[in-house]
Structure formats: structure tokens, C-alpha cells
PDB file of C-alpha atoms and ligand atoms in Angstrom:
ATOM      1  CA  MET A   1      29.679  70.590 -63.950  1.00  0.00           C
ATOM      2  CA  THR A   2      27.492  73.674 -63.617  1.00  0.00           C
ATOM      3  CA  ARG A   3      25.105  73.619 -60.678  1.00  0.00           C
ATOM      4  CA  HIS A   4      21.548  74.807 -61.236  1.00  0.00           C
ATOM      5  CA  LEU A   5      18.527  75.141 -58.998  1.00  0.00           C
ATOM      6  CA  LEU A   6      15.845  73.915 -61.381  1.00  0.00           C
ATOM      7  CA  GLY A   7      13.700  71.977 -58.945  1.00  0.00           C
ATOM      8  CA  ILE A   8      13.636  70.083 -55.680  1.00  0.00           C
ATOM      9  CA  ARG A   9      12.763  66.750 -57.240  1.00  0.00           C
ATOM     10  CA  SER A  10      16.242  66.404 -58.725  1.00  0.00           C
ATOM     11  CA  LEU A  11      18.044  67.271 -55.447  1.00  0.00           C
ATOM     12  CA  ASP A  12      19.126  64.741 -52.870  1.00  0.00           C
ATOM     13  CA  ALA A  13      18.487  65.165 -49.154  1.00  0.00           C
ATOM     14  CA  ASP A  14      22.142  66.119 -48.508  1.00  0.00           C
ATOM     15  CA  SER A  15      21.997  69.047 -50.930  1.00  0.00           C
ATOM     16  CA  ILE A  16      18.646  70.187 -49.524  1.00  0.00           C
ATOM     17  CA  GLY A  17      20.073  69.941 -46.009  1.00  0.00           C
ATOM     18  CA  GLU A  18      23.135  71.965 -46.988  1.00  0.00           C
ATOM     19  CA  LEU A  19      21.013  74.690 -48.646  1.00  0.00           C
ATOM     20  CA  LEU A  20      18.822  74.941 -45.545  1.00  0.00           C
ATOM     21  CA  ARG A  21      21.789  75.052 -43.232  1.00  0.00           C
ATOM     22  CA  LEU A  22      23.420  77.765 -45.331  1.00  0.00           C
ATOM     23  CA  GLY A  23      20.139  79.713 -45.454  1.00  0.00           C
ATOM     24  CA  GLY A  24      19.811  79.625 -41.661  1.00  0.00           C
ATOM     25  CA  GLU A  25      23.427  80.699 -41.253  1.00  0.00           C
ATOM     26  CA  PHE A  26      23.135  83.598 -43.723  1.00  0.00           C
ATOM     27  CA  LYS A  27      20.046  84.731 -41.819  1.00  0.00           C
ATOM     28  CA  ARG A  28      21.853  84.739 -38.477  1.00  0.00           C
ATOM     29  CA  ARG A  29      24.774  86.649 -39.942  1.00  0.00           C
ATOM     30  CA  VAL A  30      22.602  89.241 -41.694  1.00  0.00           C
ATOM     31  CA  LEU A  31      20.490  89.815 -38.579  1.00  0.00           C
ATOM     32  CA  ASP A  32      23.531  89.970 -36.272  1.00  0.00           C
ATOM     33  CA  GLY A  33      25.556  92.135 -38.660  1.00  0.00           C
ATOM     34  CA  ARG A  34      28.290  89.505 -38.852  1.00  0.00           C
ATOM     35  CA  PRO A  35      30.420  89.035 -42.010  1.00  0.00           C
ATOM     36  CA  PHE A  36      29.666  86.410 -44.637  1.00  0.00           C
ATOM     37  CA  PRO A  37      31.273  85.589 -47.982  1.00  0.00           C
ATOM     38  CA  ALA A  38      30.140  87.565 -51.037  1.00  0.00           C
ATOM     39  CA  LEU A  39      30.128  87.017 -54.812  1.00  0.00           C
ATOM     40  CA  PRO A  40      30.995  90.541 -55.999  1.00  0.00           C
ATOM     41  CA  THR A  41      32.488  89.780 -59.399  1.00  0.00           C
ATOM     42  CA  LYS A  42      29.381  88.010 -60.705  1.00  0.00           C
ATOM     43  CA  THR A  43      26.356  89.397 -62.520  1.00  0.00           C
ATOM     44  CA  VAL A  44      22.920  87.784 -62.361  1.00  0.00           C
ATOM     45  CA  GLY A  45      20.108  88.372 -64.871  1.00  0.00           C
ATOM     46  CA  MET A  46      16.554  88.497 -63.500  1.00  0.00           C
ATOM     47  CA  LEU A  47      14.218  87.148 -66.176  1.00  0.00           C
ATOM     48  CA  PHE A  48      10.599  87.416 -65.141  1.00  0.00           C
ATOM     49  CA  PHE A  49       8.283  86.401 -67.949  1.00  0.00           C
ATOM     50  CA  GLU A  50       5.394  86.190 -65.475  1.00  0.00           C
ATOM     51  CA  ASP A  51       4.216  88.580 -62.760  1.00  0.00           C
ATOM     52  CA  SER A  52       5.798  88.399 -59.344  1.00  0.00           C
ATOM     53  CA  THR A  53       6.041  90.467 -56.183  1.00  0.00           C
ATOM     54  CA  ARG A  54       7.683  88.505 -53.403  1.00  0.00           C
ATOM     55  CA  THR A  55       9.778  86.106 -55.458  1.00  0.00           C
ATOM     56  CA  ARG A  56      11.296  88.842 -57.557  1.00  0.00           C
ATOM     57  CA  VAL A  57      12.050  91.134 -54.642  1.00  0.00           C
ATOM     58  CA  ALA A  58      13.391  88.256 -52.532  1.00  0.00           C
ATOM     59  CA  PHE A  59      15.797  87.234 -55.313  1.00  0.00           C
ATOM     60  CA  GLU A  60      16.891  90.854 -55.763  1.00  0.00           C
ATOM     61  CA  GLN A  61      17.397  91.389 -52.048  1.00  0.00           C
ATOM     62  CA  ALA A  62      19.331  88.122 -51.762  1.00  0.00           C
ATOM     63  CA  ALA A  63      21.500  89.062 -54.731  1.00  0.00           C
ATOM     64  CA  LYS A  64      22.255  92.469 -53.233  1.00  0.00           C
ATOM     65  CA  TYR A  65      23.024  91.055 -49.804  1.00  0.00           C
ATOM     66  CA  ILE A  66      25.503  88.603 -51.294  1.00  0.00           C
ATOM     67  CA  GLY A  67      27.125  91.250 -53.442  1.00  0.00           C
ATOM     68  CA  LEU A  68      25.978  90.224 -56.926  1.00  0.00           C
ATOM     69  CA  ASN A  69      25.421  92.736 -59.698  1.00  0.00           C
ATOM     70  CA  ILE A  70      21.903  92.606 -61.128  1.00  0.00           C
ATOM     71  CA  VAL A  71      20.568  93.025 -64.666  1.00  0.00           C
ATOM     72  CA  ASN A  72      16.779  93.132 -65.001  1.00  0.00           C
ATOM     73  CA  PHE A  73      15.000  91.752 -68.022  1.00  0.00           C
ATOM     74  CA  THR A  74      11.335  91.630 -68.996  1.00  0.00           C
ATOM     75  CA  THR A  75       9.770  90.591 -72.286  1.00  0.00           C
ATOM     76  CA  ARG A  76       8.151  93.974 -72.657  1.00  0.00           C
ATOM     77  CA  GLY A  77      10.802  96.319 -73.988  1.00  0.00           C
ATOM     78  CA  SER A  78      13.064  93.425 -75.103  1.00  0.00           C
ATOM     79  CA  SER A  79      13.611  91.792 -78.477  1.00  0.00           C
ATOM     80  CA  MET A  80      11.273  88.959 -77.423  1.00  0.00           C
ATOM     81  CA  SER A  81       8.442  91.347 -78.234  1.00  0.00           C
ATOM     82  CA  LYS A  82       9.957  91.398 -81.769  1.00  0.00           C
ATOM     83  CA  GLY A  83       9.661  87.614 -81.911  1.00  0.00           C
ATOM     84  CA  GLU A  84      13.104  86.522 -80.708  1.00  0.00           C
ATOM     85  CA  SER A  85      13.028  82.959 -79.404  1.00  0.00           C
ATOM     86  CA  LEU A  86      13.829  81.982 -75.826  1.00  0.00           C
ATOM     87  CA  LYS A  87      16.935  80.128 -77.022  1.00  0.00           C
ATOM     88  CA  ASP A  88      18.316  83.169 -78.877  1.00  0.00           C
ATOM     89  CA  THR A  89      17.502  85.430 -75.937  1.00  0.00           C
ATOM     90  CA  ILE A  90      19.379  83.128 -73.557  1.00  0.00           C
ATOM     91  CA  LEU A  91      22.358  82.922 -75.929  1.00  0.00           C
ATOM     92  CA  THR A  92      22.403  86.721 -76.146  1.00  0.00           C
ATOM     93  CA  LEU A  93      22.516  87.015 -72.360  1.00  0.00           C
ATOM     94  CA  ARG A  94      25.251  84.395 -72.234  1.00  0.00           C
ATOM     95  CA  TYR A  95      27.500  86.317 -74.600  1.00  0.00           C
ATOM     96  CA  GLU A  96      26.721  89.523 -72.788  1.00  0.00           C
ATOM     97  CA  ARG A  97      28.637  87.756 -70.067  1.00  0.00           C
ATOM     98  CA  LEU A  98      25.963  87.347 -67.435  1.00  0.00           C
ATOM     99  CA  ASN A  99      27.082  84.713 -64.927  1.00  0.00           C
ATOM    100  CA  ALA A 100      23.728  83.402 -63.653  1.00  0.00           C
ATOM    101  CA  LEU A 101      20.047  83.647 -64.512  1.00  0.00           C
ATOM    102  CA  VAL A 102      16.982  83.719 -62.299  1.00  0.00           C
ATOM    103  CA  MET A 103      14.009  82.794 -64.423  1.00  0.00           C
ATOM    104  CA  ARG A 104      10.228  82.715 -64.034  1.00  0.00           C
ATOM    105  CA  HIS A 105       8.180  81.462 -66.963  1.00  0.00           C
ATOM    106  CA  ARG A 106       4.626  80.260 -67.490  1.00  0.00           C
ATOM    107  CA  GLN A 107       5.907  77.200 -69.358  1.00  0.00           C
ATOM    108  CA  SER A 108       6.993  74.202 -67.273  1.00  0.00           C
ATOM    109  CA  GLY A 109      10.551  73.279 -68.221  1.00  0.00           C
ATOM    110  CA  ALA A 110      11.567  76.683 -69.619  1.00  0.00           C
ATOM    111  CA  PRO A 111      14.391  77.147 -67.048  1.00  0.00           C
ATOM    112  CA  ARG A 112      15.751  73.697 -67.926  1.00  0.00           C
ATOM    113  CA  LEU A 113      15.820  74.693 -71.585  1.00  0.00           C
ATOM    114  CA  ALA A 114      17.566  77.934 -70.656  1.00  0.00           C
ATOM    115  CA  ALA A 115      20.154  75.954 -68.674  1.00  0.00           C
ATOM    116  CA  ARG A 116      21.055  74.020 -71.843  1.00  0.00           C
ATOM    117  CA  PHE A 117      22.054  77.165 -73.702  1.00  0.00           C
ATOM    118  CA  PHE A 118      23.214  79.533 -71.008  1.00  0.00           C
ATOM    119  CA  GLY A 119      26.409  77.961 -69.718  1.00  0.00           C
ATOM    120  CA  GLY A 120      26.197  79.282 -66.130  1.00  0.00           C
ATOM    121  CA  PRO A 121      23.829  78.523 -63.262  1.00  0.00           C
ATOM    122  CA  VAL A 122      20.078  78.918 -63.787  1.00  0.00           C
ATOM    123  CA  LEU A 123      17.754  79.330 -60.800  1.00  0.00           C
ATOM    124  CA  ASN A 124      14.097  78.526 -61.344  1.00  0.00           C
ATOM    125  CA  ALA A 125      11.838  81.224 -59.878  1.00  0.00           C
ATOM    126  CA  GLY A 126       8.681  79.277 -60.791  1.00  0.00           C
ATOM    127  CA  ASP A 127       7.893  77.511 -64.081  1.00  0.00           C
ATOM    128  CA  GLY A 128       4.250  76.848 -64.928  1.00  0.00           C
ATOM    129  CA  ALA A 129       2.756  74.313 -62.558  1.00  0.00           C
ATOM    130  CA  HIS A 130       6.082  72.489 -62.316  1.00  0.00           C
ATOM    131  CA  GLU A 131       8.472  73.703 -59.566  1.00  0.00           C
ATOM    132  CA  HIS A 132       9.306  76.670 -57.375  1.00  0.00           C
ATOM    133  CA  PRO A 133      12.362  75.404 -55.493  1.00  0.00           C
ATOM    134  CA  ALA A 134      13.410  78.548 -53.623  1.00  0.00           C
ATOM    135  CA  GLN A 135       9.877  78.940 -52.248  1.00  0.00           C
ATOM    136  CA  ALA A 136      10.017  75.408 -50.844  1.00  0.00           C
ATOM    137  CA  LEU A 137      13.442  76.050 -49.287  1.00  0.00           C
ATOM    138  CA  GLY A 138      12.160  79.212 -47.583  1.00  0.00           C
ATOM    139  CA  ASP A 139       9.077  77.387 -46.339  1.00  0.00           C
ATOM    140  CA  ALA A 140      11.203  74.543 -44.980  1.00  0.00           C
ATOM    141  CA  LEU A 141      13.527  76.939 -43.148  1.00  0.00           C
ATOM    142  CA  THR A 142      10.431  78.588 -41.644  1.00  0.00           C
ATOM    143  CA  ILE A 143       9.085  75.257 -40.374  1.00  0.00           C
ATOM    144  CA  ILE A 144      12.476  74.217 -38.986  1.00  0.00           C
ATOM    145  CA  GLU A 145      12.779  77.490 -37.056  1.00  0.00           C
ATOM    146  CA  ARG A 146       9.538  76.715 -35.220  1.00  0.00           C
ATOM    147  CA  LYS A 147       9.580  72.932 -35.005  1.00  0.00           C
ATOM    148  CA  GLY A 148      13.320  72.231 -34.990  1.00  0.00           C
ATOM    149  CA  ARG A 149      12.929  69.560 -37.680  1.00  0.00           C
ATOM    150  CA  LEU A 150      10.989  68.358 -40.722  1.00  0.00           C
ATOM    151  CA  GLU A 151      11.246  64.649 -40.085  1.00  0.00           C
ATOM    152  CA  GLY A 152       8.080  63.072 -38.740  1.00  0.00           C
ATOM    153  CA  LEU A 153       5.892  66.165 -39.192  1.00  0.00           C
ATOM    154  CA  VAL A 154       2.468  65.874 -40.830  1.00  0.00           C
ATOM    155  CA  VAL A 155       2.027  68.619 -43.423  1.00  0.00           C
ATOM    156  CA  ALA A 156      -1.376  69.194 -45.040  1.00  0.00           C
ATOM    157  CA  ILE A 157      -1.138  71.040 -48.376  1.00  0.00           C
ATOM    158  CA  VAL A 158      -4.627  72.414 -48.987  1.00  0.00           C
ATOM    159  CA  GLY A 159      -6.223  73.688 -52.190  1.00  0.00           C
ATOM    160  CA  ASP A 160      -5.290  74.083 -55.830  1.00  0.00           C
ATOM    161  CA  VAL A 161      -2.549  71.465 -56.123  1.00  0.00           C
ATOM    162  CA  GLN A 162      -3.297  71.006 -59.821  1.00  0.00           C
ATOM    163  CA  HIS A 163      -1.909  74.420 -60.780  1.00  0.00           C
ATOM    164  CA  SER A 164       0.632  74.825 -57.995  1.00  0.00           C
ATOM    165  CA  ARG A 165       4.377  74.681 -58.456  1.00  0.00           C
ATOM    166  CA  VAL A 166       4.626  75.593 -54.766  1.00  0.00           C
ATOM    167  CA  ALA A 167       2.772  72.395 -53.819  1.00  0.00           C
ATOM    168  CA  ARG A 168       5.024  70.249 -55.979  1.00  0.00           C
ATOM    169  CA  SER A 169       8.317  71.668 -54.734  1.00  0.00           C
ATOM    170  CA  ASN A 170       7.156  71.554 -51.139  1.00  0.00           C
ATOM    171  CA  ALA A 171       5.887  68.002 -51.445  1.00  0.00           C
ATOM    172  CA  TRP A 172       9.206  66.821 -52.884  1.00  0.00           C
ATOM    173  CA  LEU A 173      11.233  68.642 -50.281  1.00  0.00           C
ATOM    174  CA  LEU A 174       9.146  67.593 -47.295  1.00  0.00           C
ATOM    175  CA  SER A 175       8.945  63.958 -48.291  1.00  0.00           C
ATOM    176  CA  LYS A 176      12.674  63.742 -49.062  1.00  0.00           C
ATOM    177  CA  MET A 177      13.342  65.192 -45.600  1.00  0.00           C
ATOM    178  CA  GLY A 178      11.101  62.666 -43.855  1.00  0.00           C
ATOM    179  CA  ALA A 179       7.823  64.557 -43.358  1.00  0.00           C
ATOM    180  CA  GLU A 180       4.417  63.057 -44.160  1.00  0.00           C
ATOM    181  CA  VAL A 181       2.626  64.998 -46.892  1.00  0.00           C
ATOM    182  CA  ARG A 182      -1.149  65.170 -47.389  1.00  0.00           C
ATOM    183  CA  PHE A 183      -2.817  66.813 -50.357  1.00  0.00           C
ATOM    184  CA  VAL A 184      -6.246  68.168 -49.486  1.00  0.00           C
ATOM    185  CA  GLY A 185      -8.771  69.542 -51.969  1.00  0.00           C
ATOM    186  CA  PRO A 186     -11.582  68.822 -54.398  1.00  0.00           C
ATOM    187  CA  LYS A 187     -10.899  66.178 -57.022  1.00  0.00           C
ATOM    188  CA  THR A 188     -10.991  68.775 -59.790  1.00  0.00           C
ATOM    189  CA  LEU A 189      -8.064  70.663 -58.228  1.00  0.00           C
ATOM    190  CA  LEU A 190      -5.890  67.613 -57.611  1.00  0.00           C
ATOM    191  CA  PRO A 191      -3.957  66.500 -60.707  1.00  0.00           C
ATOM    192  CA  SER A 192      -4.866  63.272 -62.477  1.00  0.00           C
ATOM    193  CA  HIS A 193      -1.261  62.090 -62.043  1.00  0.00           C
ATOM    194  CA  MET A 194      -1.625  62.405 -58.252  1.00  0.00           C
ATOM    195  CA  ALA A 195      -0.152  58.937 -57.734  1.00  0.00           C
ATOM    196  CA  LEU A 196       3.189  60.252 -59.048  1.00  0.00           C
ATOM    197  CA  LEU A 197       3.414  62.877 -56.309  1.00  0.00           C
ATOM    198  CA  PRO A 198       4.707  61.988 -52.856  1.00  0.00           C
ATOM    199  CA  GLY A 199       1.735  62.206 -50.514  1.00  0.00           C
ATOM    200  CA  ARG A 200      -1.734  60.962 -49.648  1.00  0.00           C
ATOM    201  CA  VAL A 201      -4.930  62.475 -50.963  1.00  0.00           C
ATOM    202  CA  HIS A 202      -7.787  63.730 -48.768  1.00  0.00           C
ATOM    203  CA  TYR A 203     -10.918  65.082 -50.415  1.00  0.00           C
ATOM    204  CA  ASP A 204     -12.326  66.169 -47.120  1.00  0.00           C
ATOM    205  CA  LEU A 205     -10.849  69.038 -45.077  1.00  0.00           C
ATOM    206  CA  ALA A 206     -11.591  67.480 -41.676  1.00  0.00           C
ATOM    207  CA  SER A 207      -9.651  64.299 -42.385  1.00  0.00           C
ATOM    208  CA  GLY A 208      -6.908  66.245 -44.187  1.00  0.00           C
ATOM    209  CA  LEU A 209      -6.314  68.572 -41.250  1.00  0.00           C
ATOM    210  CA  ASP A 210      -6.685  65.870 -38.614  1.00  0.00           C
ATOM    211  CA  ASN A 211      -3.744  66.268 -36.230  1.00  0.00           C
ATOM    212  CA  ALA A 212      -1.615  68.070 -38.851  1.00  0.00           C
ATOM    213  CA  ASP A 213       1.501  69.885 -37.598  1.00  0.00           C
ATOM    214  CA  VAL A 214       1.568  72.284 -40.538  1.00  0.00           C
ATOM    215  CA  VAL A 215      -1.330  73.510 -42.698  1.00  0.00           C
ATOM    216  CA  MET A 216      -0.060  74.969 -45.936  1.00  0.00           C
ATOM    217  CA  CYS A 217      -2.722  76.698 -48.019  1.00  0.00           C
ATOM    218  CA  LEU A 218      -2.416  77.345 -51.742  1.00  0.00           C
ATOM    219  CA  ARG A 219      -3.852  80.182 -53.788  1.00  0.00           C
ATOM    220  CA  LEU A 220      -6.732  79.368 -56.096  1.00  0.00           C
ATOM    221  CA  GLN A 221      -4.878  80.042 -59.374  1.00  0.00           C
ATOM    222  CA  LYS A 222      -7.664  81.512 -61.423  1.00  0.00           C
ATOM    223  CA  GLU A 223      -5.301  82.587 -64.211  1.00  0.00           C
ATOM    224  CA  ARG A 224      -4.289  78.959 -64.876  1.00  0.00           C
ATOM    225  CA  MET A 225      -7.794  77.507 -64.646  1.00  0.00           C
ATOM    226  CA  PHE A 226     -10.205  76.683 -67.355  1.00  0.00           C
ATOM    227  CA  ASP A 227     -13.795  77.225 -66.366  1.00  0.00           C
ATOM    228  CA  GLY A 228     -15.639  74.608 -64.405  1.00  0.00           C
ATOM    229  CA  LEU A 229     -12.973  73.256 -62.060  1.00  0.00           C
ATOM    230  CA  VAL A 230     -14.722  74.727 -59.053  1.00  0.00           C
ATOM    231  CA  SER A 231     -18.429  75.471 -59.179  1.00  0.00           C
ATOM    232  CA  SER A 232     -17.832  78.809 -57.498  1.00  0.00           C
ATOM    233  CA  VAL A 233     -15.274  80.495 -55.309  1.00  0.00           C
ATOM    234  CA  ALA A 234     -17.893  80.659 -52.557  1.00  0.00           C
ATOM    235  CA  GLU A 235     -18.440  76.904 -52.786  1.00  0.00           C
ATOM    236  CA  TYR A 236     -14.693  76.293 -52.583  1.00  0.00           C
ATOM    237  CA  ALA A 237     -14.416  78.567 -49.547  1.00  0.00           C
ATOM    238  CA  ARG A 238     -17.323  76.812 -47.832  1.00  0.00           C
ATOM    239  CA  LEU A 239     -15.690  73.392 -48.181  1.00  0.00           C
ATOM    240  CA  TYR A 240     -11.967  74.107 -48.048  1.00  0.00           C
ATOM    241  CA  GLN A 241     -11.300  77.471 -46.446  1.00  0.00           C
ATOM    242  CA  VAL A 242      -8.967  77.094 -43.474  1.00  0.00           C
ATOM    243  CA  THR A 243     -10.383  79.080 -40.573  1.00  0.00           C
ATOM    244  CA  GLN A 244      -9.513  79.703 -36.984  1.00  0.00           C
ATOM    245  CA  GLN A 245     -12.425  77.395 -36.193  1.00  0.00           C
ATOM    246  CA  ASN A 246     -11.550  74.381 -38.323  1.00  0.00           C
ATOM    247  CA  LEU A 247      -7.887  74.592 -37.274  1.00  0.00           C
ATOM    248  CA  GLU A 248      -9.259  72.887 -34.150  1.00  0.00           C
ATOM    249  CA  TRP A 249      -8.988  69.674 -36.173  1.00  0.00           C
ATOM    250  CA  ALA A 250      -5.223  70.099 -36.558  1.00  0.00           C
ATOM    251  CA  ALA A 251      -2.581  69.589 -33.857  1.00  0.00           C
ATOM    252  CA  PRO A 252      -2.909  72.157 -31.041  1.00  0.00           C
ATOM    253  CA  ASP A 253       0.406  73.846 -31.926  1.00  0.00           C
ATOM    254  CA  CYS A 254      -0.071  73.605 -35.700  1.00  0.00           C
ATOM    255  CA  LEU A 255       1.478  76.208 -37.989  1.00  0.00           C
ATOM    256  CA  VAL A 256      -0.408  78.000 -40.782  1.00  0.00           C
ATOM    257  CA  MET A 257       1.374  78.876 -44.008  1.00  0.00           C
ATOM    258  CA  HIS A 258       0.564  80.429 -47.391  1.00  0.00           C
ATOM    259  CA  PRO A 259       3.060  81.304 -50.145  1.00  0.00           C
ATOM    260  CA  GLY A 260       1.100  84.398 -51.189  1.00  0.00           C
ATOM    261  CA  PRO A 261      -0.490  86.111 -52.911  1.00  0.00           C
ATOM    262  CA  LEU A 262      -3.383  85.389 -50.573  1.00  0.00           C
ATOM    263  CA  ASN A 263      -7.046  85.621 -51.516  1.00  0.00           C
ATOM    264  CA  ARG A 264      -8.388  86.587 -48.102  1.00  0.00           C
ATOM    265  CA  GLY A 265     -11.675  84.941 -47.297  1.00  0.00           C
ATOM    266  CA  VAL A 266     -11.082  82.228 -49.916  1.00  0.00           C
ATOM    267  CA  GLU A 267      -8.108  80.068 -48.858  1.00  0.00           C
ATOM    268  CA  LEU A 268      -7.879  81.459 -45.327  1.00  0.00           C
ATOM    269  CA  ASP A 269     -10.038  83.618 -43.106  1.00  0.00           C
ATOM    270  CA  ASP A 270      -8.509  86.766 -41.619  1.00  0.00           C
ATOM    271  CA  GLU A 271      -8.187  85.295 -38.146  1.00  0.00           C
ATOM    272  CA  ALA A 272      -6.215  82.295 -39.345  1.00  0.00           C
ATOM    273  CA  ALA A 273      -4.116  84.390 -41.748  1.00  0.00           C
ATOM    274  CA  ASP A 274      -3.182  86.989 -39.141  1.00  0.00           C
ATOM    275  CA  GLY A 275      -3.284  84.840 -35.982  1.00  0.00           C
ATOM    276  CA  ASP A 276      -0.485  83.581 -33.757  1.00  0.00           C
ATOM    277  CA  ARG A 277      -0.099  80.379 -35.712  1.00  0.00           C
ATOM    278  CA  SER A 278       0.416  82.144 -39.017  1.00  0.00           C
ATOM    279  CA  LEU A 279       3.946  82.129 -40.460  1.00  0.00           C
ATOM    280  CA  ILE A 280       3.122  84.000 -43.660  1.00  0.00           C
ATOM    281  CA  THR A 281       5.416  86.948 -42.963  1.00  0.00           C
ATOM    282  CA  ASN A 282       8.221  84.619 -41.772  1.00  0.00           C
ATOM    283  CA  GLN A 283       7.971  82.763 -45.079  1.00  0.00           C
ATOM    284  CA  ILE A 284       8.475  86.017 -46.952  1.00  0.00           C
ATOM    285  CA  GLU A 285      11.516  87.029 -44.925  1.00  0.00           C
ATOM    286  CA  ASN A 286      13.157  83.610 -44.993  1.00  0.00           C
ATOM    287  CA  GLY A 287      12.750  83.607 -48.762  1.00  0.00           C
ATOM    288  CA  ILE A 288      15.621  86.087 -48.892  1.00  0.00           C
ATOM    289  CA  PHE A 289      18.072  84.004 -46.879  1.00  0.00           C
ATOM    290  CA  VAL A 290      17.550  80.719 -48.685  1.00  0.00           C
ATOM    291  CA  ARG A 291      18.058  82.577 -51.955  1.00  0.00           C
ATOM    292  CA  MET A 292      21.392  83.890 -50.660  1.00  0.00           C
ATOM    293  CA  ALA A 293      22.234  80.265 -49.936  1.00  0.00           C
ATOM    294  CA  ALA A 294      21.054  79.274 -53.397  1.00  0.00           C
ATOM    295  CA  PHE A 295      23.275  81.842 -55.122  1.00  0.00           C
ATOM    296  CA  TYR A 296      26.247  80.796 -53.008  1.00  0.00           C
ATOM    297  CA  TRP A 297      25.589  77.128 -53.703  1.00  0.00           C
ATOM    298  CA  VAL A 298      25.028  77.329 -57.482  1.00  0.00           C
ATOM    299  CA  PHE A 299      28.381  79.092 -57.793  1.00  0.00           C
ATOM    300  CA  GLY A 300      29.934  75.932 -56.389  1.00  0.00           C
ATOM    301  CA  HIS A 301      30.286  76.862 -52.729  1.00  0.00           C
ATOM    302  CA  GLY A 302      29.166  74.966 -49.662  1.00  0.00           C
ATOM    303  CA  TRP A 303      29.345  74.806 -45.920  1.00  0.00           C
ATOM    304  CA  HIS A 304      33.109  74.171 -45.927  1.00  0.00           C
ATOM    305  CA  ASP A 305      33.695  77.422 -47.871  1.00  0.00           C
ATOM    306  CA  LEU A 306      31.816  79.306 -45.186  1.00  0.00           C
ATOM    307  CA  GLU A 307      34.093  77.731 -42.587  1.00  0.00           C
ATOM    308  CA  ARG A 308      37.163  78.595 -44.668  1.00  0.00           C
ATOM    309  CA  PHE A 309      35.905  82.182 -44.910  1.00  0.00           C
ATOM    310  CA  ASP A 310      35.660  82.318 -41.112  1.00  0.00           C
ATOM    311  CA  ARG A 311      39.206  80.985 -40.689  1.00  0.00           C
ATOM    312  CA  GLU A 312      40.537  83.599 -43.104  1.00  0.00           C
ATOM    313  CA  GLU A 313      38.576  86.346 -41.352  1.00  0.00           C
ATOM    314  CA  ALA A 314      39.995  85.248 -37.994  1.00  0.00           C
ATOM    315  CA  ARG A 315      43.539  85.356 -39.382  1.00  0.00           C
ATOM    316  CA  ALA A 316      43.141  88.794 -41.018  1.00  0.00           C
TER     317      ALA A 316
HETATM  318  C1  LIG B 401       3.393  81.590 -55.964  1.00  0.00           C
HETATM  319  C2  LIG B 401       3.807  81.443 -57.397  1.00  0.00           C
HETATM  320  O1  LIG B 401       3.920  82.410 -58.147  1.00  0.00           O
HETATM  321  O2  LIG B 401       4.039  80.318 -57.734  1.00  0.00           O
HETATM  322  N1  LIG B 401       3.735  82.736 -55.330  1.00  0.00           N
HETATM  323  C3  LIG B 401       5.030  82.897 -54.913  1.00  0.00           C
HETATM  324  O3  LIG B 401       5.932  82.836 -55.675  1.00  0.00           O
HETATM  325  N2  LIG B 401       5.221  83.110 -53.596  1.00  0.00           N
HETATM  326  C4  LIG B 401       2.051  81.109 -55.666  1.00  0.00           C
HETATM  327  C5  LIG B 401       0.903  81.665 -56.425  1.00  0.00           C
HETATM  328  O4  LIG B 401       1.015  82.384 -57.395  1.00  0.00           O
HETATM  329  O5  LIG B 401      -0.195  81.311 -55.997  1.00  0.00           O
END
């Protein structure tokens, strides 16, 4: 059966653990200049139907590191601007013999639809407000590097949960791996189906941050909002901005995270964003290595293949 990376919700803890372990190992090997297995005969299509900076570059870097060939695709300049449907576009790419697709789309579920018609692995690079699995894997690797574990940690996810695929994928991952998740924000930015998400709700920043090990801020997603959800950006910042000062409420060695793009002075103040506790740049870098792991994994490989590769290298 073809493996996809469509979301974290559908993964079990063993698969998440294996992806994280592989991501950490690829990182060590890339940084130390040690050999790792590659996928040189495969071609991956990068389908970005929505804007992206870090996700797109991280997927491209990961693909290059692991030896994949890359074909870029955007709606502008393609037959989709002539009205071709998503299904027909995916079928076209299939018969042009692409082996995997990375896909970002504003519609939740679009990568799952693509997976039905494509035939090979599909990796979700963010679909609507649904999931962003590779982001969550990179964030988890970043936490593990500092804390040595996920289990038992208290993670406060602060801000626009309603529109955030990052929040959803992180919440699923963290809770499956034994962390305690809190969602912190105004009622209007927490989804009405909150009870279906794994975590507790805090409407007040002080109680949400109380003794938290990790404070994960989310961007206010103005492009997905209809007017009226927050009375003003200034009002949001006054009540929910994470600052060097209010981080006093969290655990003394708490970590500060943000998936980017960051609205400085809205979700985080400069001191908190650029301070010692901030892992924002680590999140970006680790995004590459978990995506290498994701490519390796969706093509059917796992930890034992890495070990086999090492045995063969030692013999050669
Ligand atoms: C996020 C996204 O696009 O979902 N960014 C990212 O991929 N790192 C978050 C956002 O847009 O706020």
C-alpha cells in the first residue's frame, strides 16, 4: 500500500517516533558530512497552490539533500488557469511519471483527494486549516533536542487556533506522544468544535502559560478571517501577545516557538522572539531534516533500511 503523509491525526505513535528518529539521524549525518541513503531515481512534484516561503524551501532542500529530482508546479502558468480540474491535473502529473507530490492547497482535504488519483506518495505541505504534518514533525524534533522528550511536557499553543493547520498537527502529534496540550486564545479564534481537538482551553493568557514548558505562538491568519473575529489587532496584542515579561508565568526554562511567518509586535514581542528561549530559527532548520525523513519514509523505507545501508557501506 502506498504511504502518504497527509496528516498527523492518522499516524500512530510508532510511525511518528520513527519519523522523528530518522529526522534526527539525517540531521546528524548532514551536519557531520556522513553518508546517508538517497532516492536518486525518483522525481517529486512541488505543487504550491498557496504562498509559502519556509515550507517550500524546506521541502526543496530536503529533496535535494536526499537526491530526488524536482519538478515545480504553480497554478499560474499551468493549465489550471485554463480551468483544468485538480483531478485532471493530478492524473496528468501521474502519467508524466512523477513519483511523489508535495502539495499545499487552501482547501482542507485537497491532498487526500490528490492521493486518490495520483498513485504514488502525497505529502501534505498544508491544506486549509486542516493539517501541516511536516511542520509538526520539525517542531517536535526541535523540542526533543532541547528537552530530550515530549512525554509529560506542558505545551501552550497560543493564538489563532481556528485558522491554524499548524495548531492541529502539533496538537495531534504532541498528545499522541504524551505531552499535555493547552489551547490559549479568545473564544472567537478557538474553533467551535474545540472538544474534538486533544487539549484544554484557556481563554486567559496567564492561566494558559502557567508553568508551561513550551509556548507555541500562532500567526493571526488575517487572510483566512472574516471581519469581526478580533476587535482589533492592537486589542489582540494587548491580551494575548507573548512577551519577555509575561513569559515569567511559564516554567523558568520554557521554550518559545513560532512556525512563521511572524507578525512582530502582535503574537510575540521582539525580545521574546529573538531571546535565548526562542527556537524559531531551529524550527526552520529542523524542517529540512524531518522532510528528508518524510521522503525516505513515504517511499517505504524505515530505520532498518538505514541500518542496512550502514552495513553495506561498511562492507564496501
Ligand atoms: C504556516 C502555514 O502556512 O501554515 N507557516 C508555515 O508553513 N511555517 C503558518 C502560517 O501561515 O501562519
